[in-house]
mmCIF file of C-alpha atoms in Angstrom:
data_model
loop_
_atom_site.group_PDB
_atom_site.id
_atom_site.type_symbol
_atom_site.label_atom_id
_atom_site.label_comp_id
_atom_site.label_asym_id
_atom_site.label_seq_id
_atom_site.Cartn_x
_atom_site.Cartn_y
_atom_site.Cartn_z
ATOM 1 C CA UNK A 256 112.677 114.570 123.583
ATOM 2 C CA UNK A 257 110.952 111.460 123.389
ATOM 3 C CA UNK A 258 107.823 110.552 125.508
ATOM 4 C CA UNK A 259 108.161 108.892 128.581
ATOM 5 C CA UNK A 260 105.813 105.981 128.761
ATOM 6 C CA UNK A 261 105.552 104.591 132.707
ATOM 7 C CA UNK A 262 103.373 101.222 132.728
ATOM 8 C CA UNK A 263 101.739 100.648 136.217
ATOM 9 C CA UNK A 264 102.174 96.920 137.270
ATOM 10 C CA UNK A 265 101.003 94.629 134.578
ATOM 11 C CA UNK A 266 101.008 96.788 131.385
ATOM 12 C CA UNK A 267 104.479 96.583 130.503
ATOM 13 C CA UNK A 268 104.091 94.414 127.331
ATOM 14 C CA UNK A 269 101.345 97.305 126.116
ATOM 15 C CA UNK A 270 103.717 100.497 126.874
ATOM 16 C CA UNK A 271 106.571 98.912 124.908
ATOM 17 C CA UNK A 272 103.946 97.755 121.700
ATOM 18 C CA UNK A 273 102.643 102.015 122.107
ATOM 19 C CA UNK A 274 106.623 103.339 122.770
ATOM 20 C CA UNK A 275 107.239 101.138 119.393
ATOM 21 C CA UNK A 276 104.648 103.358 117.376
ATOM 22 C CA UNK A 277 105.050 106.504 118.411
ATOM 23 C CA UNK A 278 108.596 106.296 119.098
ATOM 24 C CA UNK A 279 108.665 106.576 122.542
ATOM 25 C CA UNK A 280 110.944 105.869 125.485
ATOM 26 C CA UNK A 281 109.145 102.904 127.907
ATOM 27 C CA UNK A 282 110.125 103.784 131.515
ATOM 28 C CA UNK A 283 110.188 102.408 135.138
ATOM 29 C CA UNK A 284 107.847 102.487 138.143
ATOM 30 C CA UNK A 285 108.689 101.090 141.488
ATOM 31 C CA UNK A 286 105.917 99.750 143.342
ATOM 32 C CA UNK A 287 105.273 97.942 146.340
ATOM 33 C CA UNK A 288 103.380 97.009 149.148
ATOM 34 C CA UNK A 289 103.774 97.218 152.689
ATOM 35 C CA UNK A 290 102.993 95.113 155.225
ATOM 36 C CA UNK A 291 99.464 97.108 156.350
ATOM 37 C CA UNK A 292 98.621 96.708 152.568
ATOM 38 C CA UNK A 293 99.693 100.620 151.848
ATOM 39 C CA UNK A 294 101.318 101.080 148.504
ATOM 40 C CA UNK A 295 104.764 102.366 148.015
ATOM 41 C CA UNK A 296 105.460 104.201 144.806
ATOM 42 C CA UNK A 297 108.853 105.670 143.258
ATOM 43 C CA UNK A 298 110.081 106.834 139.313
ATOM 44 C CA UNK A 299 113.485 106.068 139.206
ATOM 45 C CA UNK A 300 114.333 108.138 136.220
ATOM 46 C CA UNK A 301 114.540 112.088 135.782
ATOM 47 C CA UNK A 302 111.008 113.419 134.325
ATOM 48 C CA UNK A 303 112.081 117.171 134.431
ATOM 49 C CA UNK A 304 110.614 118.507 131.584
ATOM 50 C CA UNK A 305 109.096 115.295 129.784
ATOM 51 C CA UNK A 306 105.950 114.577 128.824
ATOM 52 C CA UNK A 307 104.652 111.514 131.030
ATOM 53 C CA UNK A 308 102.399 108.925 129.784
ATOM 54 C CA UNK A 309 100.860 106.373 132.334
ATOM 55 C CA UNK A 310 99.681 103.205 130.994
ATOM 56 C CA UNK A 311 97.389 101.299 132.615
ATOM 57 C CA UNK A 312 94.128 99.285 131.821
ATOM 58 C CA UNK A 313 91.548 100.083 134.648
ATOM 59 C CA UNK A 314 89.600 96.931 134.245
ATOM 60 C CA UNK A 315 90.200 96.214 137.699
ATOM 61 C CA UNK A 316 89.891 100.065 139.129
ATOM 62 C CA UNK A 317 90.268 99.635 142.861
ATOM 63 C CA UNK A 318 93.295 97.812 143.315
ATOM 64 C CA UNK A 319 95.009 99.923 140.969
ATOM 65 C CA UNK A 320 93.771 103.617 141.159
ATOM 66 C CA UNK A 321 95.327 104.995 144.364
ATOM 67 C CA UNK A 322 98.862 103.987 142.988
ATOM 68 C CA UNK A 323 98.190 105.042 139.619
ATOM 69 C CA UNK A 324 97.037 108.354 141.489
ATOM 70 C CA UNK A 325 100.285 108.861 144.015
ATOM 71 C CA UNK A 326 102.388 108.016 140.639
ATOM 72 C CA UNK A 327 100.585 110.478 138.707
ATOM 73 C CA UNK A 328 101.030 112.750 141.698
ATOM 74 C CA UNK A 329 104.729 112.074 141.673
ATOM 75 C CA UNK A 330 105.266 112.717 138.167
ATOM 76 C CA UNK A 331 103.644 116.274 138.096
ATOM 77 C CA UNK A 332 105.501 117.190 141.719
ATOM 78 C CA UNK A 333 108.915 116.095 140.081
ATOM 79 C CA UNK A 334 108.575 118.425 137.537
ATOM 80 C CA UNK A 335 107.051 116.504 134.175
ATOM 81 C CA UNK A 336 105.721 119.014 131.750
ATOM 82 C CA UNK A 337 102.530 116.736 130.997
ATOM 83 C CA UNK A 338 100.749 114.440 132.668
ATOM 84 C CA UNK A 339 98.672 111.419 130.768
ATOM 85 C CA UNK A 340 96.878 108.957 130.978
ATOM 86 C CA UNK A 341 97.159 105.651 128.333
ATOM 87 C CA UNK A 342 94.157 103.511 129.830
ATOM 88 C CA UNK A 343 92.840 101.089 127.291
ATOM 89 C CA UNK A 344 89.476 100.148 129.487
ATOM 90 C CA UNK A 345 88.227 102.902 131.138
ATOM 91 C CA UNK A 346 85.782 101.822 134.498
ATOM 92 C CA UNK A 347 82.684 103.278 136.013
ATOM 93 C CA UNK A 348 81.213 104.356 133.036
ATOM 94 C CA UNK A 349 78.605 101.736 133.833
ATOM 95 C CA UNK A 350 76.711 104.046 136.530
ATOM 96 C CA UNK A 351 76.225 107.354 134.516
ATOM 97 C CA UNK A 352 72.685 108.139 136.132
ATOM 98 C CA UNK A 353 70.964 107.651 139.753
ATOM 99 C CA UNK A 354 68.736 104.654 139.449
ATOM 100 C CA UNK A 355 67.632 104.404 142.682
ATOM 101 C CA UNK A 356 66.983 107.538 145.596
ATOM 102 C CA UNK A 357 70.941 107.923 146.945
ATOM 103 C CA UNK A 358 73.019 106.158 144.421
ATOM 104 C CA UNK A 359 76.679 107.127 143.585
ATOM 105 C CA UNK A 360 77.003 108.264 139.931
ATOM 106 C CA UNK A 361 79.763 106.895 139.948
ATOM 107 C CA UNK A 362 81.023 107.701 136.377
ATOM 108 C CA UNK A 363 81.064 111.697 136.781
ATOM 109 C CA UNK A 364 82.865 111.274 140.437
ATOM 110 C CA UNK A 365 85.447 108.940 138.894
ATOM 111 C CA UNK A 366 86.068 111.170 135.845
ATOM 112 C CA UNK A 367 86.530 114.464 138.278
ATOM 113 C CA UNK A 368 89.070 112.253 139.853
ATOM 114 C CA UNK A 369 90.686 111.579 136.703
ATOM 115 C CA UNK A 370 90.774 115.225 135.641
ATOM 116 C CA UNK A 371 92.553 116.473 138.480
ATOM 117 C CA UNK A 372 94.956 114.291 138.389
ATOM 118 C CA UNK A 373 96.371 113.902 134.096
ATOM 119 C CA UNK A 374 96.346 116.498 131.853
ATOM 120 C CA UNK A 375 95.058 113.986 129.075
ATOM 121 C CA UNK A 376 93.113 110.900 128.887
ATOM 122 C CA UNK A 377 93.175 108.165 125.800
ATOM 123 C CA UNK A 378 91.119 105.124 126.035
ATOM 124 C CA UNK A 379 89.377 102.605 123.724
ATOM 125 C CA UNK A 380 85.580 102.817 122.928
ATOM 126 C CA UNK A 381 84.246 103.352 126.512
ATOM 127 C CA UNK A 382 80.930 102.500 128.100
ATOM 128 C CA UNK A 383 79.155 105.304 126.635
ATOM 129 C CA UNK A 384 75.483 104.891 127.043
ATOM 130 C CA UNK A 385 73.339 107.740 128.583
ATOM 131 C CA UNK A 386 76.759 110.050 128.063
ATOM 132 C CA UNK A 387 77.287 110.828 124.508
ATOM 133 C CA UNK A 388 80.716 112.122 124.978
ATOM 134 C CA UNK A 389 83.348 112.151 127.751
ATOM 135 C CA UNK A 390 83.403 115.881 127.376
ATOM 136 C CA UNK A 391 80.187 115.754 129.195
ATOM 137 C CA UNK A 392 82.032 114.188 132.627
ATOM 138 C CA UNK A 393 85.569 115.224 131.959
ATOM 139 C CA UNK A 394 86.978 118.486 132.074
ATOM 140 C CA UNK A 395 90.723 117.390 130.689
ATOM 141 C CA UNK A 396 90.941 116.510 126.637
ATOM 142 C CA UNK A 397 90.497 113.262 125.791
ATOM 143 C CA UNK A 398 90.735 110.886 122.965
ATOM 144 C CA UNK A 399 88.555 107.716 122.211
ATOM 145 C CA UNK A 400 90.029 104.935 119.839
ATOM 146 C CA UNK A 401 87.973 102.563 117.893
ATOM 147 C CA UNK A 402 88.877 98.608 117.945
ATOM 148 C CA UNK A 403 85.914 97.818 115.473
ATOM 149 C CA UNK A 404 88.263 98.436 112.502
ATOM 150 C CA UNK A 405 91.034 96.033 113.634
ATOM 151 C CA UNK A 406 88.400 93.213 114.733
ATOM 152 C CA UNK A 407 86.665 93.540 111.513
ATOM 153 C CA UNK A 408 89.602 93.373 109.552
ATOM 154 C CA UNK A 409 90.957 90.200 111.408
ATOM 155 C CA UNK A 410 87.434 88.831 110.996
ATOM 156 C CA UNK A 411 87.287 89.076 107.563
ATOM 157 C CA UNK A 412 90.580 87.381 107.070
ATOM 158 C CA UNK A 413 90.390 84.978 109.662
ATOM 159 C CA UNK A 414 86.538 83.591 109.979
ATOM 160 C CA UNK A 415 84.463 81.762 107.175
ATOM 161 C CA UNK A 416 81.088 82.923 106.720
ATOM 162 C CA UNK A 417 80.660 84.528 110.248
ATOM 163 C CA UNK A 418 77.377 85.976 112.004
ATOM 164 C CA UNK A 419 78.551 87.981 114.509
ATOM 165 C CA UNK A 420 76.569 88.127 118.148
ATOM 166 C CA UNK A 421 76.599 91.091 120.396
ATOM 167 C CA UNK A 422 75.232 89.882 124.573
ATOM 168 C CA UNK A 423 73.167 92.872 124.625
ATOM 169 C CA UNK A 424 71.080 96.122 123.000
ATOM 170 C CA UNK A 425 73.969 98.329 124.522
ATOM 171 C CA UNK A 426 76.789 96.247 122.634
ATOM 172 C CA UNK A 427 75.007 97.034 119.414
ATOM 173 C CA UNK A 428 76.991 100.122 118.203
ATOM 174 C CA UNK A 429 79.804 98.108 118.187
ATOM 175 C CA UNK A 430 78.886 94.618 117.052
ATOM 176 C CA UNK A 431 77.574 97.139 113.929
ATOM 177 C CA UNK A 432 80.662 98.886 113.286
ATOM 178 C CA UNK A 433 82.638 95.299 113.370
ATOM 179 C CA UNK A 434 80.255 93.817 111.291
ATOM 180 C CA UNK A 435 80.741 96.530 108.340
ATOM 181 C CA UNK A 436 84.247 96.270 108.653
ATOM 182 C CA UNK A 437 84.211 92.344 108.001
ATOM 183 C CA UNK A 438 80.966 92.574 105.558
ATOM 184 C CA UNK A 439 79.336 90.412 107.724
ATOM 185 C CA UNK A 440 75.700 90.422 109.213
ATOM 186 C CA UNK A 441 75.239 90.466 113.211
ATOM 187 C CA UNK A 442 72.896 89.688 116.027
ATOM 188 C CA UNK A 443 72.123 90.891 119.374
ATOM 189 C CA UNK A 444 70.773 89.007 122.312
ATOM 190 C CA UNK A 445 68.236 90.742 125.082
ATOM 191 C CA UNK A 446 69.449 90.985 128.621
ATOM 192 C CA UNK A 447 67.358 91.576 131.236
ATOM 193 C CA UNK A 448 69.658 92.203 134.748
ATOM 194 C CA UNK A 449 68.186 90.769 137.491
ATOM 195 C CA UNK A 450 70.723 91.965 139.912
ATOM 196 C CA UNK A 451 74.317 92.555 139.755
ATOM 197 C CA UNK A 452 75.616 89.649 138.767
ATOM 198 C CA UNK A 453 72.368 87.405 137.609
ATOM 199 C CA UNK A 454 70.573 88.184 134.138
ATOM 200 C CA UNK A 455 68.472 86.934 131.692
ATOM 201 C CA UNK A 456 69.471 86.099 128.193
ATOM 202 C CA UNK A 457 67.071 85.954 125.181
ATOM 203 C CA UNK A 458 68.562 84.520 121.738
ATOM 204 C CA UNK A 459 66.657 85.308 119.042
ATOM 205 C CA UNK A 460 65.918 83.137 116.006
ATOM 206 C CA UNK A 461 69.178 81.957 114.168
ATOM 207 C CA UNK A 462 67.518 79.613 112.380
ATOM 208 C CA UNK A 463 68.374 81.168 109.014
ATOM 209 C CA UNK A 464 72.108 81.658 110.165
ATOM 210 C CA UNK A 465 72.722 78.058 110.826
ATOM 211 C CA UNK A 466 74.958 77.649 107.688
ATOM 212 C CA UNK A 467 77.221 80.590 109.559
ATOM 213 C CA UNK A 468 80.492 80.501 112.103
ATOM 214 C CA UNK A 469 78.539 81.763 115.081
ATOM 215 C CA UNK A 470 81.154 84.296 116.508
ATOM 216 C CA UNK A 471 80.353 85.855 120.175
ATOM 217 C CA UNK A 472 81.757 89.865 120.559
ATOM 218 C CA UNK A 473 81.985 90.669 123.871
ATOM 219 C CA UNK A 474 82.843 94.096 125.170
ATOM 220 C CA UNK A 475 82.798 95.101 128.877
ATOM 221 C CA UNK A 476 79.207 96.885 128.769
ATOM 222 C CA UNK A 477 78.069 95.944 132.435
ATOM 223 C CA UNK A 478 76.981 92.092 131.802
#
């Protein structure tokens, strides 16, 4: 039997592209809200038996989680015999540590919440800073996919003589990884964060790269 893919409101052009490649069967979700603001949630179809796949990017994490959640509750309750999660960006990786006395570490507390709710998690080079590995947070298996290949392959057939600029020390691993891939050389900028949404940007000297495409990589790393 075919996997069930179920996109959460918004990733239904991204379950059908993953259904495509695996095969896999792209599903429905019902979802709406009431007038209070609660969220109503159904699955129309039978999962008896199927292995469930929830796709949905978490870039925006609180609007979206306690749905995802009651689906993923649903799912298990109406007998599914897995339970997954397909989430592309993966949030609060950002706070893996307590900075200050009494902060939420926010990253372990949302990957416990995770855990107990899918049986499997896949997502797309995550925030991993201070954490090596999201075995360290989660206690379900998961899977990490690399874009750099892709990107680097599209650079190199797409941009002329490219220098390729990463915002910040933390963005380096990737802004590396892209750069072999397209055979091209990179920079990174210094960020100083000033508070949560001011910082300070330092460009080094590109001087000697003025006769490049200057190409900005961004990838969500807390900026």
């Amino acid at each position: 039997m075919m996997r069930l893919l179920l996109p959460m409101p918004g990733n239904e052009a991204m379950a059908a592209a993953i259904a495509a490649s695996l095969p896999g069967e792209v599903g429905t979700l019902e979802t709406r809200r009431f007038p209070d603001g609660e969220i109503y949630v159904r699955i129309p179809g039978d999962v008896r038996g199927r292995d469930v796949d929830f796709v949905c990017t978490l870039a925006n994490p609180d609007p979206q989680f306690l749905g995802l959640a009651f689906a993923a509750a649903t799912a298990r309750e109406l007998g599914a015999r897995s339970v997954n999660l397909v989430a592309p960006y993966l949030a609060y990786m950002r706070q893996d540590i307590r900075f200050r006395p009494g902060e939420a570490v926010s990253s372990r507390y949302f990957a416990t919440a995770l855990s107990g709710l899918f049986d499997s998690l896949v997502t797309i080079d995550p925030h991993l800073h201070r954490i090596a590995d999201l075995g360290e947070i989660f206690t379900m298996p998961t899977r990490v996919l690399q874009a750099a290949p892709l990107l680097g392959d599209w650079v190199r057939a797409n941009v002329r003589n490219p220098l390729l600029i990463g915002p910040d020390s933390e963005s380096e691993q990737w802004v590396t990884a892209v750069g072999g891939h397209a055979g091209a050389p990179h920079v990174v900028l210094a960020k100083q964060r000033l508070d949560d949404r001011d910082v300070s940007i330092v460009v080094p000297d590109l001087s000697r790269h003025e006769s490049r495409y200057f190409m900005p990589l961004f990838w969500s790393t807390g900026m």
